[in-house]
PDB file of C-alpha atoms and ligand atoms in Angstrom:
ATOM      1  CA  MET A   1     -28.451  -8.145  -3.178  1.00 43.00           C
ATOM      2  CA  ASN A   2     -25.208  -8.411  -4.434  1.00 48.00           C
ATOM      3  CA  GLY A   3     -23.497  -8.456  -1.149  1.00 53.00           C
ATOM      4  CA  LYS A   4     -21.836 -11.934  -1.065  1.00 59.00           C
ATOM      5  CA  ARG A   5     -20.303 -10.985  -4.508  1.00 58.00           C
ATOM      6  CA  TYR A   6     -18.934  -8.136  -3.512  1.00 60.00           C
ATOM      7  CA  SER A   7     -17.441  -9.479  -0.118  1.00 86.00           C
ATOM      8  CA  ARG A   8     -16.006 -12.340  -1.899  1.00 90.00           C
ATOM      9  CA  GLN A   9     -14.181  -9.868  -4.456  1.00 92.00           C
ATOM     10  CA  ARG A  10     -13.023  -8.046  -1.134  1.00 94.00           C
ATOM     11  CA  GLU A  11     -11.715 -11.039   0.092  1.00 95.00           C
ATOM     12  CA  LEU A  12      -9.772 -11.735  -3.268  1.00 96.00           C
ATOM     13  CA  ILE A  13      -8.507  -8.110  -3.370  1.00 97.00           C
ATOM     14  CA  TYR A  14      -7.183  -8.513   0.217  1.00 97.00           C
ATOM     15  CA  ALA A  15      -5.630 -11.962  -0.520  1.00 97.00           C
ATOM     16  CA  ALA A  16      -3.659 -10.527  -3.255  1.00 97.00           C
ATOM     17  CA  LEU A  17      -2.419  -7.496  -0.920  1.00 97.00           C
ATOM     18  CA  LYS A  18      -1.544 -10.083   1.705  1.00 97.00           C
ATOM     19  CA  GLY A  19       0.259 -12.022  -0.848  1.00 96.00           C
ATOM     20  CA  THR A  20       2.543  -9.486  -2.013  1.00 96.00           C
ATOM     21  CA  ASP A  21       5.423  -7.042  -0.657  1.00 93.00           C
ATOM     22  CA  GLN A  22       5.196  -4.706  -3.975  1.00 94.00           C
ATOM     23  CA  HIS A  23       2.983  -2.321  -2.282  1.00 95.00           C
ATOM     24  CA  PRO A  24       0.949  -2.450  -5.514  1.00 96.00           C
ATOM     25  CA  THR A  25      -1.375   0.334  -6.953  1.00 95.00           C
ATOM     26  CA  ALA A  26      -5.114  -0.505  -7.636  1.00 96.00           C
ATOM     27  CA  GLU A  27      -3.916  -0.943 -11.169  1.00 96.00           C
ATOM     28  CA  MET A  28      -1.333  -3.400 -10.592  1.00 96.00           C
ATOM     29  CA  ILE A  29      -3.723  -5.721  -8.225  1.00 97.00           C
ATOM     30  CA  TYR A  30      -6.336  -5.376 -11.040  1.00 97.00           C
ATOM     31  CA  GLN A  31      -3.901  -6.540 -13.476  1.00 97.00           C
ATOM     32  CA  TRP A  32      -3.017  -9.497 -11.258  1.00 97.00           C
ATOM     33  CA  LEU A  33      -6.542 -10.678 -10.616  1.00 97.00           C
ATOM     34  CA  LYS A  34      -8.677 -10.195 -14.172  1.00 97.00           C
ATOM     35  CA  PRO A  35      -7.173 -12.971 -15.904  1.00 97.00           C
ATOM     36  CA  GLU A  36      -9.066 -15.330 -13.242  1.00 96.00           C
ATOM     37  CA  ASN A  37     -11.852 -12.828 -12.538  1.00 95.00           C
ATOM     38  CA  PRO A  38     -13.224 -11.085 -16.054  1.00 95.00           C
ATOM     39  CA  ASN A  39     -15.877 -10.055 -14.475  1.00 92.00           C
ATOM     40  CA  LEU A  40     -13.735  -7.651 -11.950  1.00 94.00           C
ATOM     41  CA  SER A  41     -13.573  -4.084 -12.946  1.00 96.00           C
ATOM     42  CA  LEU A  42     -10.856  -1.590 -12.239  1.00 96.00           C
ATOM     43  CA  GLY A  43     -13.587   0.516 -10.465  1.00 96.00           C
ATOM     44  CA  THR A  44     -14.566  -2.527  -8.117  1.00 95.00           C
ATOM     45  CA  VAL A  45     -10.839  -2.839  -7.006  1.00 96.00           C
ATOM     46  CA  TYR A  46     -10.626   0.864  -6.230  1.00 95.00           C
ATOM     47  CA  ARG A  47     -13.885   0.769  -4.132  1.00 95.00           C
ATOM     48  CA  ASN A  48     -12.680  -2.554  -2.246  1.00 96.00           C
ATOM     49  CA  LEU A  49      -9.371  -1.018  -1.432  1.00 96.00           C
ATOM     50  CA  ASN A  50     -10.841   2.367  -0.452  1.00 94.00           C
ATOM     51  CA  LEU A  51     -13.262   0.431   1.925  1.00 95.00           C
ATOM     52  CA  LEU A  52     -10.612  -2.029   3.418  1.00 96.00           C
ATOM     53  CA  ALA A  53      -8.396   1.089   3.796  1.00 95.00           C
ATOM     54  CA  ASP A  54     -11.311   3.057   5.433  1.00 94.00           C
ATOM     55  CA  GLU A  55     -11.971  -0.176   7.904  1.00 94.00           C
ATOM     56  CA  GLY A  56      -8.153   0.323   9.199  1.00 94.00           C
ATOM     57  CA  ALA A  57      -7.598  -3.345   7.431  1.00 95.00           C
ATOM     58  CA  ILE A  58      -4.964  -2.277   4.998  1.00 96.00           C
ATOM     59  CA  ALA A  59      -2.752   1.032   4.621  1.00 93.00           C
ATOM     60  CA  ARG A  60      -3.260   3.523   1.643  1.00 92.00           C
ATOM     61  CA  MET A  61      -0.061   5.387   0.999  1.00 88.00           C
ATOM     62  CA  ALA A  62       0.439   8.703  -1.154  1.00 82.00           C
ATOM     63  CA  PHE A  63       3.574   7.775  -3.314  1.00 78.00           C
ATOM     64  CA  PRO A  64       3.956   9.274  -6.788  1.00 75.00           C
ATOM     65  CA  VAL A  65       0.774   7.399  -6.978  1.00 83.00           C
ATOM     66  CA  GLU A  66      -1.463   5.964  -4.495  1.00 90.00           C
ATOM     67  CA  ARG A  67      -0.306   2.352  -3.333  1.00 91.00           C
ATOM     68  CA  TYR A  68      -1.882  -0.110  -0.500  1.00 93.00           C
ATOM     69  CA  ASP A  69       0.110  -2.298   2.046  1.00 94.00           C
ATOM     70  CA  ALA A  70      -1.595  -5.102   4.116  1.00 94.00           C
ATOM     71  CA  GLU A  71       0.827  -4.017   6.831  1.00 91.00           C
ATOM     72  CA  THR A  72      -0.831  -1.394   8.817  1.00 90.00           C
ATOM     73  CA  ARG A  73       1.663  -0.987  11.357  1.00 88.00           C
ATOM     74  CA  PRO A  74       3.836   1.885  10.961  1.00 86.00           C
ATOM     75  CA  HIS A  75       7.276   1.199   8.965  1.00 90.00           C
ATOM     76  CA  PRO A  76       9.295   3.227   6.807  1.00 92.00           C
ATOM     77  CA  HIS A  77       9.480   2.723   2.780  1.00 94.00           C
ATOM     78  CA  PHE A  78      12.193   3.258  -0.062  1.00 94.00           C
ATOM     79  CA  CYS A  79      10.757   4.357  -3.122  1.00 92.00           C
ATOM     80  CA  CYS A  80      12.899   3.546  -6.214  1.00 92.00           C
ATOM     81  CA  GLN A  81      13.267   6.311  -8.642  1.00 89.00           C
ATOM     82  CA  ALA A  82      14.327   4.367 -11.265  1.00 90.00           C
ATOM     83  CA  CYS A  83      11.735   1.657 -11.404  1.00 91.00           C
ATOM     84  CA  GLY A  84       9.199   2.756  -8.871  1.00 89.00           C
ATOM     85  CA  SER A  85       9.461  -0.261  -6.714  1.00 92.00           C
ATOM     86  CA  VAL A  86       8.331   0.202  -3.132  1.00 93.00           C
ATOM     87  CA  TYR A  87      10.359  -1.562  -0.518  1.00 94.00           C
ATOM     88  CA  ASP A  88       9.592  -2.059   3.342  1.00 94.00           C
ATOM     89  CA  LEU A  89      12.752  -1.203   5.236  1.00 92.00           C
ATOM     90  CA  SER A  90      13.268  -2.864   8.457  1.00 90.00           C
ATOM     91  CA  LEU A  91      13.934   0.240  10.604  1.00 90.00           C
ATOM     92  CA  PRO A  92      12.477   0.858  14.190  1.00 89.00           C
ATOM     93  CA  TYR A  93       9.797   3.112  14.191  1.00 89.00           C
ATOM     94  CA  ASP A  94      11.345   6.574  15.302  1.00 91.00           C
ATOM     95  CA  LYS A  95       9.223   7.622  18.282  1.00 92.00           C
ATOM     96  CA  ALA A  96      11.686  10.412  19.046  1.00 95.00           C
ATOM     97  CA  LEU A  97      10.770  12.133  15.654  1.00 94.00           C
ATOM     98  CA  ASP A  98       7.206  12.611  16.761  1.00 95.00           C
ATOM     99  CA  GLU A  99       8.128  14.426  20.104  1.00 96.00           C
ATOM    100  CA  GLN A 100      10.644  16.460  18.050  1.00 96.00           C
ATOM    101  CA  ALA A 101       7.921  17.638  15.946  1.00 96.00           C
ATOM    102  CA  LEU A 102       5.386  18.072  18.757  1.00 96.00           C
ATOM    103  CA  LEU A 103       8.393  20.257  20.226  1.00 96.00           C
ATOM    104  CA  ALA A 104       8.753  22.102  17.241  1.00 97.00           C
ATOM    105  CA  SER A 105       5.350  22.826  16.364  1.00 96.00           C
ATOM    106  CA  GLY A 106       3.093  22.316  19.104  1.00 94.00           C
ATOM    107  CA  HIS A 107       0.600  20.021  17.297  1.00 95.00           C
ATOM    108  CA  ASP A 108      -0.326  17.133  18.884  1.00 96.00           C
ATOM    109  CA  VAL A 109       1.063  14.017  16.913  1.00 95.00           C
ATOM    110  CA  THR A 110      -0.094  10.964  16.292  1.00 92.00           C
ATOM    111  CA  GLY A 111       2.855   9.580  13.803  1.00 91.00           C
ATOM    112  CA  HIS A 112       4.589  10.034  11.004  1.00 92.00           C
ATOM    113  CA  GLU A 113       5.296   8.132   7.675  1.00 88.00           C
ATOM    114  CA  LEU A 114       9.013   8.148   6.433  1.00 90.00           C
ATOM    115  CA  ILE A 115       9.644   7.508   2.734  1.00 91.00           C
ATOM    116  CA  PHE A 116      13.126   7.156   1.291  1.00 94.00           C
ATOM    117  CA  TYR A 117      14.414   7.829  -2.211  1.00 93.00           C
ATOM    118  CA  GLY A 118      16.880   7.004  -4.216  1.00 94.00           C
ATOM    119  CA  THR A 119      17.779   3.739  -6.505  1.00 95.00           C
ATOM    120  CA  CYS A 120      16.799   0.460  -5.328  1.00 95.00           C
ATOM    121  CA  ALA A 121      19.349  -2.658  -4.973  1.00 95.00           C
ATOM    122  CA  LYS A 122      18.140  -4.226  -8.232  1.00 95.00           C
ATOM    123  CA  CYS A 123      17.945  -1.125 -10.483  1.00 95.00           C
ATOM    124  CA  LYS A 124      21.921  -0.525  -9.276  1.00 93.00           C
ATOM    125  CA  ASP A 125      22.898  -3.917 -10.236  1.00 88.00           C
ATOM    126  CA  VAL A 126      21.815  -3.275 -13.772  1.00 81.00           C
ATOM    127  CA  HIS A 127      24.382  -0.418 -13.738  1.00 62.00           C
TER     128      HIS A 127
HETATM  129 ZN1   ZN B   1      14.334  -0.012  -8.717  1.00 55.27          ZN
HETATM  130 ZN1   ZN B   2       4.948  -1.558   3.403  1.00 55.27          ZN
END
């Protein structure tokens, strides 16, 4: 059985995600871990990220490319159109927006994701 090895890799991947605020793609996590873990494959990273996301331990977000977040509580994001970085925004979750969506549609609304786009502070400084 390879269960031990797989759960060790899952912990490694989870720790990498916990230790960053970059909202990485699977590819980014793979590149970070590969030097110290030569046996790791990109497929393994994808598989474990999807398992963690299915368990609710991490969040999976569909940006231009799929990204992952160790912070599972709902929070808004900013996506830089110049460098592709994704940042957390410290704005309160807007429950009123869920109510407006319910009123506008009659659908049962369980939540929403908010993504802002533009040029991040770092990229802005370059120009
Ligand atoms: Zn940027
Ligand atoms: Zn986030």
